[in-house]
Tab-separated table of C-alpha atoms in Angstrom:
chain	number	residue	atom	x	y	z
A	11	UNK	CA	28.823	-10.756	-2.274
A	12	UNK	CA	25.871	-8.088	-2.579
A	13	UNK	CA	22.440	-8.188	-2.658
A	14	UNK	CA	20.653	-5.766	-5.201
A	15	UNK	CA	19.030	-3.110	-3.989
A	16	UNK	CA	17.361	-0.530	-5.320
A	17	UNK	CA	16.012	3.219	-4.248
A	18	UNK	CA	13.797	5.541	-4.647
A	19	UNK	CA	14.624	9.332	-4.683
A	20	UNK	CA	13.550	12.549	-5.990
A	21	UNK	CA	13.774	16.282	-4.976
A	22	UNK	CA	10.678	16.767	-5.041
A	23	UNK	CA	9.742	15.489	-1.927
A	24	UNK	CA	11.855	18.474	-0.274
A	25	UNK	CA	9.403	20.435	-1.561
A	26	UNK	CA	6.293	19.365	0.944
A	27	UNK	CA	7.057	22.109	3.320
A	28	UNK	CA	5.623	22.161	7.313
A	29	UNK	CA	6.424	25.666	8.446
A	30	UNK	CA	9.298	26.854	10.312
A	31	UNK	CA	10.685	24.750	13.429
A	32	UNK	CA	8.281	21.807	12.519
A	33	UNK	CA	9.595	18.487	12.869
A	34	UNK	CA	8.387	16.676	9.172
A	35	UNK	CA	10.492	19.178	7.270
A	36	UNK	CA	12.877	18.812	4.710
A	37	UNK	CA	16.244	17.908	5.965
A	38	UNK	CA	15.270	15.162	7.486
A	39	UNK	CA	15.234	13.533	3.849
A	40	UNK	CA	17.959	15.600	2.898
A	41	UNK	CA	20.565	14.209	4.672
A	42	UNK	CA	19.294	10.633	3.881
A	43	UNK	CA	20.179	11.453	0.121
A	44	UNK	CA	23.207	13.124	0.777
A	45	UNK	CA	24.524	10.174	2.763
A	46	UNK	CA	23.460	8.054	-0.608
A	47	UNK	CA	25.751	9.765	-2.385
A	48	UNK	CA	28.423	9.585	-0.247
A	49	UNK	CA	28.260	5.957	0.378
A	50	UNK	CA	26.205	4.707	-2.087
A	51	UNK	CA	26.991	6.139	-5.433
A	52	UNK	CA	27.275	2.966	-7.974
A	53	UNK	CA	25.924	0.328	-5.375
A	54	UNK	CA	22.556	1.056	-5.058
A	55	UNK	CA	20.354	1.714	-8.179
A	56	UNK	CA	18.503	4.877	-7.961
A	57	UNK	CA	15.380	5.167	-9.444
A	58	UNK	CA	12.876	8.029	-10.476
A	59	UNK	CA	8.952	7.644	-8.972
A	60	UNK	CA	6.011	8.501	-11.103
A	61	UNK	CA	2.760	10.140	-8.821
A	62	UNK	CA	0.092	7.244	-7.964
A	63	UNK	CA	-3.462	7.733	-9.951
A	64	UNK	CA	-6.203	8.458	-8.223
A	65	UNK	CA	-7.619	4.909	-9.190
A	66	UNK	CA	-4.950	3.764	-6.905
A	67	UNK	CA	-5.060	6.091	-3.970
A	68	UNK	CA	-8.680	4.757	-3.740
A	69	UNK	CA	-7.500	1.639	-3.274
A	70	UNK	CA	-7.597	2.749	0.456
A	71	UNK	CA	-8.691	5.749	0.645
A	72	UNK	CA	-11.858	7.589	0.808
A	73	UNK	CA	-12.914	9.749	-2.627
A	74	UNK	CA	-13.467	12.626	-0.243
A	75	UNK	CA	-9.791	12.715	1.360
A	76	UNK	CA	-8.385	12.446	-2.030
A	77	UNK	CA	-10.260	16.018	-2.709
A	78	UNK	CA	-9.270	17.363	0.444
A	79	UNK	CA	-5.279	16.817	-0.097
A	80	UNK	CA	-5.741	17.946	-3.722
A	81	UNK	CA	-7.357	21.124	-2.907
A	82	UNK	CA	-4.345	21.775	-0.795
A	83	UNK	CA	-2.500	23.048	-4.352
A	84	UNK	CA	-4.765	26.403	-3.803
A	85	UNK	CA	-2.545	27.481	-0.984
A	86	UNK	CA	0.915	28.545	0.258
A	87	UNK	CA	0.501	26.869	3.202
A	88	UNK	CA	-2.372	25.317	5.391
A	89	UNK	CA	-3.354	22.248	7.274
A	90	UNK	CA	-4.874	18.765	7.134
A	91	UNK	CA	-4.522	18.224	10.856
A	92	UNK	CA	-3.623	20.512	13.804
A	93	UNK	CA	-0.170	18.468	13.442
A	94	UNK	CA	-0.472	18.007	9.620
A	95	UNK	CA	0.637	21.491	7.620
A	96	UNK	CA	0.909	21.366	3.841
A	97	UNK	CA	2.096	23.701	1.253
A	98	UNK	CA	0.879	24.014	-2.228
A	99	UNK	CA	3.261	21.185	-3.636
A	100	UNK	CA	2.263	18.893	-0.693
A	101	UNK	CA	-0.148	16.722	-2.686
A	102	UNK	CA	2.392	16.183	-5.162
A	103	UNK	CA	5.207	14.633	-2.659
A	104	UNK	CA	2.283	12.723	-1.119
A	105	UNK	CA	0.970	11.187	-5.091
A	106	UNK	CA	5.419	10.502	-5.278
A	107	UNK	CA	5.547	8.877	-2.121
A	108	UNK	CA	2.390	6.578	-3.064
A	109	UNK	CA	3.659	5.652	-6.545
A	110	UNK	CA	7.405	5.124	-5.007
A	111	UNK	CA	6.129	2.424	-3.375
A	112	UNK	CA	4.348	0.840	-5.848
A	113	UNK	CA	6.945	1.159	-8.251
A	114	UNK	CA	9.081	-0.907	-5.461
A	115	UNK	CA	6.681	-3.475	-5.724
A	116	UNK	CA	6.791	-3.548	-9.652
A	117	UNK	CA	10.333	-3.740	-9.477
A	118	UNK	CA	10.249	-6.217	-6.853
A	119	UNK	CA	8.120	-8.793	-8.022
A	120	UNK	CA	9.808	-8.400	-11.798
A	121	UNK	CA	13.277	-9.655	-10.140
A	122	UNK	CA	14.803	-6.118	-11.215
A	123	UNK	CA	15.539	-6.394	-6.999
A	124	UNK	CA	16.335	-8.414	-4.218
A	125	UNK	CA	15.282	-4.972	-1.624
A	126	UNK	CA	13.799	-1.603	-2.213
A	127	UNK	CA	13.759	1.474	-0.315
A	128	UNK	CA	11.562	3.959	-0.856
A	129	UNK	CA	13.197	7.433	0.683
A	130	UNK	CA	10.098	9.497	0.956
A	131	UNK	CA	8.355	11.720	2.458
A	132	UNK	CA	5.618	12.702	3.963
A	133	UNK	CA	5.420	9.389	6.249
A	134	UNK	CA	2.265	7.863	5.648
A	135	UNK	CA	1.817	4.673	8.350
A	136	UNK	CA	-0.317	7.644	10.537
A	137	UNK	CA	-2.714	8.656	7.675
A	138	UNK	CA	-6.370	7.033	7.914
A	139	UNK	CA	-8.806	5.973	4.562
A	140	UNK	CA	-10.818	9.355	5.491
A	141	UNK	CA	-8.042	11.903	6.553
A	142	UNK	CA	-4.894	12.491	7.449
A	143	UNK	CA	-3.115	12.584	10.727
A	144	UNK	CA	0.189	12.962	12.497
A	145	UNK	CA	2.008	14.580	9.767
A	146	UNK	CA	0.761	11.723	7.187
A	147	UNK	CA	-1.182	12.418	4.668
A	148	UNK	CA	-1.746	9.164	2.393
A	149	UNK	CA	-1.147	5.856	3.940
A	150	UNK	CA	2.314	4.445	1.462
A	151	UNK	CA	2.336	1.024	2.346
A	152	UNK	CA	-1.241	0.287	2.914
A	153	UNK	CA	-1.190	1.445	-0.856
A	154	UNK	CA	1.401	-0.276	-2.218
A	155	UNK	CA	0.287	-3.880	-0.136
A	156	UNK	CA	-3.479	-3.456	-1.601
A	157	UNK	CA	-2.075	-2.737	-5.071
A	158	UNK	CA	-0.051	-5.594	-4.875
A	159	UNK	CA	-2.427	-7.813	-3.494
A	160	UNK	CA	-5.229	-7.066	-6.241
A	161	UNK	CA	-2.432	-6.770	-8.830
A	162	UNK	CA	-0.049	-9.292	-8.807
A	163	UNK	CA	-2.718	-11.976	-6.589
A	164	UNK	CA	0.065	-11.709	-3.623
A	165	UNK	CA	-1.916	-14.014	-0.807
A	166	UNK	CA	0.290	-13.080	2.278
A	167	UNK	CA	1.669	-9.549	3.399
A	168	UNK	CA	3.557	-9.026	6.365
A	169	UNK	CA	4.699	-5.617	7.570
A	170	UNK	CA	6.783	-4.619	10.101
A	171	UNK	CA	6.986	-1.355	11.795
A	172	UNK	CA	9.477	-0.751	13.657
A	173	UNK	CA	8.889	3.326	13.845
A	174	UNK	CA	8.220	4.644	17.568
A	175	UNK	CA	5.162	5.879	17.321
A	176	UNK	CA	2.182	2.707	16.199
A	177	UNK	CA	0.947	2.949	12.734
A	178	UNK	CA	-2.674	3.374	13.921
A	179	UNK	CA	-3.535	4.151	10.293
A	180	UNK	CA	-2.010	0.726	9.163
A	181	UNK	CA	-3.087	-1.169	11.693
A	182	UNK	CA	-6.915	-0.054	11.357
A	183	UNK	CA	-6.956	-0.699	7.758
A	184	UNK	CA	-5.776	-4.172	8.260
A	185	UNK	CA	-7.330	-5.351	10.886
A	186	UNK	CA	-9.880	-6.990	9.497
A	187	UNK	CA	-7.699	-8.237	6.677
A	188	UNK	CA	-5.860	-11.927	6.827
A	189	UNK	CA	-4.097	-10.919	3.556
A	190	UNK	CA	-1.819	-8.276	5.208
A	191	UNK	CA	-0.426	-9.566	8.887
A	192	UNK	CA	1.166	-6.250	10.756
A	193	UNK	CA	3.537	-6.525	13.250
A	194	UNK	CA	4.131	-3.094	15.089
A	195	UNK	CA	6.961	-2.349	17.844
A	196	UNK	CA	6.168	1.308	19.347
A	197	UNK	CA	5.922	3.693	22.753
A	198	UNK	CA	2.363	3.372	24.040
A	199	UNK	CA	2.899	7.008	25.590
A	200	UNK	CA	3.620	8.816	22.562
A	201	UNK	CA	1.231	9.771	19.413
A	202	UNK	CA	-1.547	8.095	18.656
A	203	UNK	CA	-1.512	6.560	22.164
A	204	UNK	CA	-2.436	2.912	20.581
A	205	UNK	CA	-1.587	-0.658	20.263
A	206	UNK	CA	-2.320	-2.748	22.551
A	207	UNK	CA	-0.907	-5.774	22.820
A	208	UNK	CA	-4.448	-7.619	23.339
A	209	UNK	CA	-5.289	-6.043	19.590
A	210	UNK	CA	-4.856	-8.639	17.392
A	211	UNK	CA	-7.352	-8.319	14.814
A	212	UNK	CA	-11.175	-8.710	14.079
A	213	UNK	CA	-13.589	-10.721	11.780
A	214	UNK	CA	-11.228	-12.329	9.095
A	215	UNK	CA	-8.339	-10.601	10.814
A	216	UNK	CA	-8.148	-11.953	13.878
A	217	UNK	CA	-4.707	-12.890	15.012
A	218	UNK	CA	-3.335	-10.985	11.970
A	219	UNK	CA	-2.219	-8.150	14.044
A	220	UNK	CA	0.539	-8.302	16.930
A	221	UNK	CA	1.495	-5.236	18.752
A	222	UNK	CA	4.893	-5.102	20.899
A	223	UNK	CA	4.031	-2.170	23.252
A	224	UNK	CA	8.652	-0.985	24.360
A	225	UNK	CA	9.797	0.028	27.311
A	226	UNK	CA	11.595	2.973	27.078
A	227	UNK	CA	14.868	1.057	28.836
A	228	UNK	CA	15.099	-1.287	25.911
A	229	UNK	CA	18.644	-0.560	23.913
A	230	UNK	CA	19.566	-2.424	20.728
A	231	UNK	CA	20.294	-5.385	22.136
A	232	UNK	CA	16.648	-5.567	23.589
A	233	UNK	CA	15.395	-4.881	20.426
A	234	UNK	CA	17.462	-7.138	18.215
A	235	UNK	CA	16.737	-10.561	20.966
A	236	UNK	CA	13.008	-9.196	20.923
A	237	UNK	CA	12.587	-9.034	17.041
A	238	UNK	CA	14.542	-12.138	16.264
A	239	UNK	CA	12.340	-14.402	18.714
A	240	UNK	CA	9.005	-12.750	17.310
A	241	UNK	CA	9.718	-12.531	13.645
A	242	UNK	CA	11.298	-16.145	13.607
A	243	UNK	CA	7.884	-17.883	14.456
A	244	UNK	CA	5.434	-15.344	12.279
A	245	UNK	CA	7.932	-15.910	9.034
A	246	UNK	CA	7.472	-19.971	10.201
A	247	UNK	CA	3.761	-19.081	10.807
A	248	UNK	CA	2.436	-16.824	7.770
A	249	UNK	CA	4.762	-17.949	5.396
A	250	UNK	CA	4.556	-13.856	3.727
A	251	UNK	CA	4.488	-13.847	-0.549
A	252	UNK	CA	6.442	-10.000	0.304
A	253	UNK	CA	7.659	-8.341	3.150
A	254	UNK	CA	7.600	-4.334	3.536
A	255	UNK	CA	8.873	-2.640	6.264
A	256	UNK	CA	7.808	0.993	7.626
A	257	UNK	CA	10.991	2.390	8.762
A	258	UNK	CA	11.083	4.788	11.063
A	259	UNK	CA	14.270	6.369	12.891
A	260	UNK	CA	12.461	7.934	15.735
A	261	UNK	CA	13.501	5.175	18.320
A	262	UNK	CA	17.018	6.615	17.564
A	263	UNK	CA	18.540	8.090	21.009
A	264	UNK	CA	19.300	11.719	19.243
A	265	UNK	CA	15.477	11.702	18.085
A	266	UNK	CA	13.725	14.673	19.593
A	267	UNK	CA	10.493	12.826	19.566
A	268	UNK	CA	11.357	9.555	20.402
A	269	UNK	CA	12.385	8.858	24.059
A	270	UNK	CA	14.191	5.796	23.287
A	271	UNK	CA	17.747	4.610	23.302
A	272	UNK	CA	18.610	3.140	20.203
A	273	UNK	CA	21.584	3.348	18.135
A	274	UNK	CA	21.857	3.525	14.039
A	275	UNK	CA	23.306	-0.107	14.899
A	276	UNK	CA	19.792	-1.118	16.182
A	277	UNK	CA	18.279	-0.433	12.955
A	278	UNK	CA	21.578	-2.449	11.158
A	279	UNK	CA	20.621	-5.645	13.247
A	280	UNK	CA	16.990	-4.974	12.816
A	281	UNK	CA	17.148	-4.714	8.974
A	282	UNK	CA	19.923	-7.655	8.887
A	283	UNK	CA	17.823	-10.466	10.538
A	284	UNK	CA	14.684	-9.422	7.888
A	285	UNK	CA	17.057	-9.867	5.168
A	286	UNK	CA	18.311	-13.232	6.487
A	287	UNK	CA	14.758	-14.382	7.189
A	288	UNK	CA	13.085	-13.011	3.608
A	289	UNK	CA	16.057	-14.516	1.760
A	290	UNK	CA	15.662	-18.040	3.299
A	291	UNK	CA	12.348	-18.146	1.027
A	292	UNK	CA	13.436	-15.837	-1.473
A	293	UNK	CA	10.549	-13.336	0.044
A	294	UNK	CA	10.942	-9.700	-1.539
A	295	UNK	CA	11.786	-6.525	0.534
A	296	UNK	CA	10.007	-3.166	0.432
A	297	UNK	CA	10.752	-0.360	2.520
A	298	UNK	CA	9.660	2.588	3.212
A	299	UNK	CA	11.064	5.817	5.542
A	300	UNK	CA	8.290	6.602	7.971
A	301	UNK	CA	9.593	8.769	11.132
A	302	UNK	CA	12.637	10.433	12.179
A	303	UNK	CA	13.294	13.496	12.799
A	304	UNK	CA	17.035	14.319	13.392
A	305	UNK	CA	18.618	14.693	9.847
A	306	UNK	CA	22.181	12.872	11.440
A	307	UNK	CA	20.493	10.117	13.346
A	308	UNK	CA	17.795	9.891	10.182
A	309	UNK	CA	21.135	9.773	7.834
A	310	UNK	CA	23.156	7.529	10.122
A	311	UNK	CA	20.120	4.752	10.660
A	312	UNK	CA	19.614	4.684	6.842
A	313	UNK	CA	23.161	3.814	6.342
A	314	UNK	CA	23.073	1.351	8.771
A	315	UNK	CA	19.929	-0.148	6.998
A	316	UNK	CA	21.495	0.097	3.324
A	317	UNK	CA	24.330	-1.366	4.424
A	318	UNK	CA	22.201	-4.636	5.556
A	319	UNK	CA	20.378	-4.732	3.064
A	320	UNK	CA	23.806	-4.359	0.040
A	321	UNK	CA	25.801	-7.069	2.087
A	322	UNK	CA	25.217	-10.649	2.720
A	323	UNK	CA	28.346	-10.443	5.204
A	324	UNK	CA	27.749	-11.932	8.979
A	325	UNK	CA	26.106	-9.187	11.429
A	326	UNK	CA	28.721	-9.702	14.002
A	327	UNK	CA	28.190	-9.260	17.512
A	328	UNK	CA	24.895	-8.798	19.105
A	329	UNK	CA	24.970	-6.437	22.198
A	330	UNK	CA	23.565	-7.980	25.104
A	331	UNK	CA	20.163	-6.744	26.258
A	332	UNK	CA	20.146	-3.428	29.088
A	333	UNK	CA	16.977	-4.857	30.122
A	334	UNK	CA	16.300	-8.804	29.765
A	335	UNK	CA	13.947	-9.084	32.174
A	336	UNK	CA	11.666	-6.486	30.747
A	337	UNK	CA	12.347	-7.858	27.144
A	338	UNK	CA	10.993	-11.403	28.599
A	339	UNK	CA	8.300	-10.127	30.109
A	340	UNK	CA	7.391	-8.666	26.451
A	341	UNK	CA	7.564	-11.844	24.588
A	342	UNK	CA	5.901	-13.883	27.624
A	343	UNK	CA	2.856	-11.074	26.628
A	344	UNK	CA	3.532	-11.660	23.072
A	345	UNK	CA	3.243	-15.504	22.870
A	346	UNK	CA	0.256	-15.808	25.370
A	347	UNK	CA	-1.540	-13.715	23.045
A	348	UNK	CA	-0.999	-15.273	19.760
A	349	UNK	CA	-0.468	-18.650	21.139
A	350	UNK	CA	-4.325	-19.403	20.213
A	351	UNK	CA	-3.797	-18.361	16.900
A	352	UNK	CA	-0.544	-20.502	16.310
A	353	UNK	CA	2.011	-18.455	16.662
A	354	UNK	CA	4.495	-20.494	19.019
A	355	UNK	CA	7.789	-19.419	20.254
């Protein structure tokens, strides 16, 4: 039995270009659709984004940002950020990658879709309301979970980030937010050097936000024991109207970013227990590609994940954890945190 799933693809997106040797170029993406067609010709519907309006790229960000990407066309290549180059086609990935999301969304919440994946780039989980950072220029899923929120009247959004690096650009938007509760798992040493695990909202927001700071020792195993015992509860807890996920393949092993030691298999088990814990409410699934930046660990983790997502077939085997103790210590941080907000393992 398969679930349908649906995708979002188009060349264009190859066409944001970063300048020679820089990590956010375009074979990272490339290789994710040539896998597609090698695997998942005829399984997956593919479908065809239109660019996000300008009315809803204000929907989080700034008029003034908006301007700044768009006056990016004028050049061959320049730079929003010291880490951020665009070319003169930039703006127009960035619109695609917006409206891909959205259009998941649509799809989603007509039943066309059990799961969506939007295969874009650039990332966006970086990029701020006022300007863009760490090679993200608009902010995809903080776009796509305010337009669904305002709408379709969705009351509960929880996403899940599971990229290396913390989605500081998420995360601030949010923060203050009950509507949207973000759940982050990342490398406090690398870019943008944030998430705490004592952040956990403000205002409204409070206990809306719970950040899983890794060790670097964790392995799939780790990562599938940690995620299962933390998502469990927040699914029991926030009861989400849609899930999205920001997924990154930077925690891959081969990533030359990351400094992690994951497998593509990580990502399987990862995207395997969200499936089994959306579909026990009949929550919809959005994804998104965020980080990861070697085009055969970026091709072999979105495999993995389509292949989750397509079959409702057992998971198999979970590896055992290279570092329990570590993991423990993790979720003993996690649950004393968000134990006063009712989150309870």
């Amino acid at each position: 039995m398969s679930r349908k799933v649906a995708i979002s693809r188009d060349d264009r997106f190859l066409l944001h270009k970063t300048g020679h040797a820089h990590p956010e170029s375009p074979s990272r993406l490339a290789s994710i659709y040539r896998m597609v067609d090698r695997h998942f010709a005829g399984t997956v519907t593919t479908m065809t984004p239109e660019p996000a309006t300008l009315d809803q790229l204000e929907l989080v960000h700034t008029p003034g940002h908006v301007k700044k990407i768009l006056k990016t066309a004028e050049h061959k290549i320049t730079s929003m950020a010291p880490d951020t180059p665009v070319s003169g086609h930039s703006y127009l990935a960035a619109w695609l990658a917006a409206g891909a999301c959205m259009q998941g969304v649509d799809l989603l919440l007509s039943g066309a879709c059990r799961a969506f994946f939007s295969l874009v780039r650039p990332p966006g989980h970086h990029a701020l309301p006022d300007r863009a950072t760490g090679f993200c220029l608009l902010n995809n899923l903080a776009i796509a979970a305010r337009y669904a929120r305002m709408r379709y009247n969705l009351e509960r959004i929880l996403i899940v980030d599971w990229d290396v690096h913390h989605g500081n650009g998420i995360h601030d938007i949010f923060y203050r937010e009950p509507g949207v509760f973000y759940v982050s798992s990342h490398d406090l040493m690398l870019f943008p050097y944030s998430g705490e695990a004592g952040d956990t909202g403000e205002a409204g927001g409070r206990g809306f936000t719970l950040n899983m700071p890794l060790s670097r020792s964790f392995g799939d195993g780790d990562m599938a024991y940690i995620y299962r015992t933390v998502l469990t509860p927040v699914f029991r807890w926030y009861t989400p109207s849609m899930v999205m996920i920001a997924a990154g393949f930077d925690a891959h092993a081969d990533d030359p970013l990351g400094r992690s030691a994951w497998s593509e298999n990580a990502y399987f088990l990862l995207a395997r227990l969200v499936c089994e814990l959306a579909d026990a409410d009949h929550v919809p699934l959005l994804l998104s590609l965020e980080g990861g930046y070697d085009p055969g660990a970026n091709a072999a983790s979105a495999k993995a994940v389509l292949e989750a997502l397509v079959s409702y077939a057992p998971a198999g085997p979970v590896p055992a954890p290279l570092d329990p103790n570590a993991a423990d210590e993790l979720l003993e941080t996690v649950f004393t945190t968000h134990k006063p907000y009712g989150i309870v393992s």
